[in-house]
Short mmCIF file of C-alpha atoms in Angstrom, two decimals:
data_model
loop_
_atom_site.label_atom_id
_atom_site.label_comp_id
_atom_site.label_asym_id
_atom_site.label_seq_id
_atom_site.Cartn_x
_atom_site.Cartn_y
_atom_site.Cartn_z
CA MET A 6 128.86 63.75 163.54
CA THR A 7 132.25 65.29 164.37
CA ASP A 8 132.82 68.26 166.66
CA SER A 9 133.36 70.48 163.61
CA ALA A 10 130.10 69.46 161.94
CA ALA A 11 127.13 71.18 163.53
CA SER A 12 124.02 72.04 161.58
CA VAL A 13 120.80 73.97 162.06
CA GLU A 14 117.41 73.85 160.36
CA LEU A 15 114.38 76.08 160.67
CA GLN A 16 111.30 73.83 160.83
CA ASP A 17 107.92 75.54 161.31
CA GLY A 18 109.41 78.23 163.54
CA ARG A 19 111.64 75.77 165.42
CA LEU A 20 115.36 76.37 165.10
CA VAL A 21 116.71 72.81 165.44
CA PHE A 22 120.43 72.34 166.08
CA ASP A 23 122.22 69.06 165.47
CA GLY A 24 125.77 68.26 166.55
CA ALA A 25 128.15 69.75 169.09
CA LEU A 26 128.00 73.54 169.35
CA LEU A 27 131.73 74.13 169.71
CA ARG A 28 133.82 77.05 168.51
CA PRO A 29 135.22 75.39 165.33
CA ALA A 30 131.72 74.65 164.03
CA LEU A 31 130.04 77.96 164.75
CA ALA A 32 131.58 80.38 162.25
CA ALA A 33 129.60 78.78 159.44
CA LEU A 34 126.31 79.00 161.37
CA TRP A 35 126.34 82.71 162.35
CA PRO A 36 125.54 84.16 158.87
CA ARG A 37 122.64 81.76 158.37
CA LEU A 38 121.21 82.47 161.82
CA ALA A 39 121.46 86.24 161.34
CA LYS A 40 118.91 85.86 158.52
CA ALA A 41 116.48 83.66 160.45
CA GLY A 42 112.93 84.96 160.57
CA ALA A 43 110.49 84.41 163.41
CA ILE A 44 111.61 81.70 165.82
CA SER A 45 109.28 80.10 168.36
CA THR A 46 111.73 77.50 169.75
CA ILE A 47 115.50 77.09 169.98
CA ASP A 48 115.86 73.32 170.08
CA LEU A 49 119.10 71.91 171.52
CA THR A 50 117.83 68.36 172.13
CA ARG A 51 120.13 66.91 169.43
CA VAL A 52 123.20 68.81 170.67
CA PRO A 53 125.50 66.53 172.69
CA ARG A 54 127.90 69.26 173.93
CA ILE A 55 128.21 73.03 174.03
CA ASP A 56 131.13 75.34 174.85
CA SER A 57 131.34 79.06 175.65
CA ALA A 58 131.15 80.00 171.96
CA GLY A 59 127.98 77.93 171.67
CA ILE A 60 126.48 79.62 174.72
CA ALA A 61 127.31 83.01 173.15
CA LEU A 62 125.51 82.00 169.95
CA ILE A 63 122.45 80.65 171.75
CA GLY A 64 122.42 83.69 174.07
CA TRP A 65 122.49 86.01 171.04
CA LEU A 66 119.57 84.11 169.51
CA ALA A 67 117.61 84.19 172.78
CA ASP A 68 118.23 87.94 173.06
CA ASN A 69 117.10 88.58 169.48
CA HIS A 70 114.10 86.25 169.78
CA PRO A 71 112.93 86.76 173.39
CA GLN A 72 109.65 84.95 172.74
CA ALA A 73 111.49 81.75 171.73
CA ALA A 74 111.46 78.82 174.15
CA LEU A 75 114.74 77.01 174.80
CA THR A 76 114.60 73.21 174.83
CA GLY A 77 117.40 70.77 175.59
CA THR A 78 120.42 70.99 177.86
CA PRO A 79 123.59 69.66 176.23
CA ALA A 80 126.64 68.68 178.27
CA GLY A 81 128.32 71.85 179.48
CA TYR A 82 125.21 74.03 179.17
CA GLU A 83 124.24 74.33 182.85
CA GLU A 84 127.84 74.74 184.01
CA LEU A 85 128.46 77.59 181.55
CA ARG A 86 125.09 79.22 182.24
CA ILE A 87 125.85 79.26 185.96
CA ALA A 88 129.48 80.37 185.50
CA TYR A 89 128.39 83.35 183.38
CA ARG A 90 125.49 84.12 185.77
CA LEU A 91 122.85 83.70 183.07
CA ASP A 92 119.21 83.04 183.88
CA ASP A 93 117.07 80.33 182.29
CA HIS A 94 116.60 82.55 179.21
CA LEU A 95 120.38 83.16 178.92
CA ARG A 96 120.10 86.76 180.07
CA PHE A 97 122.45 88.17 182.68
CA GLU A 98 120.96 87.82 186.15
CA ARG A 99 120.50 91.06 188.01
#
C-alpha cells in the first residue's frame, strides 16, 4: 500500500484503519468518518506510519467518540502525541 492509499472500515463497532495515515491520504477519509455511527474501538494496528494530519484526524475521532478505545501505535504516533502534549486519549493535557 502506498502512502497515498489509506483505507478505513467499520467492523462491528471497530473503526479499522489500514495504510499510512499521512496528509495526502486523509482528505478522502474525512467525509466517510464524519458519517460513522457508534464506534467502540479506533484500531491503528495496521497503520505503519502517522503524521500530524493523521493525529488530527484520530484526535477528532477520539473527541467525538470518547468511549472508543485506541489500539495500535504507528511510527510517529508517540512522538507527535508528546510534542502536542496530548494524553493517552489524544486530549490536551491540563
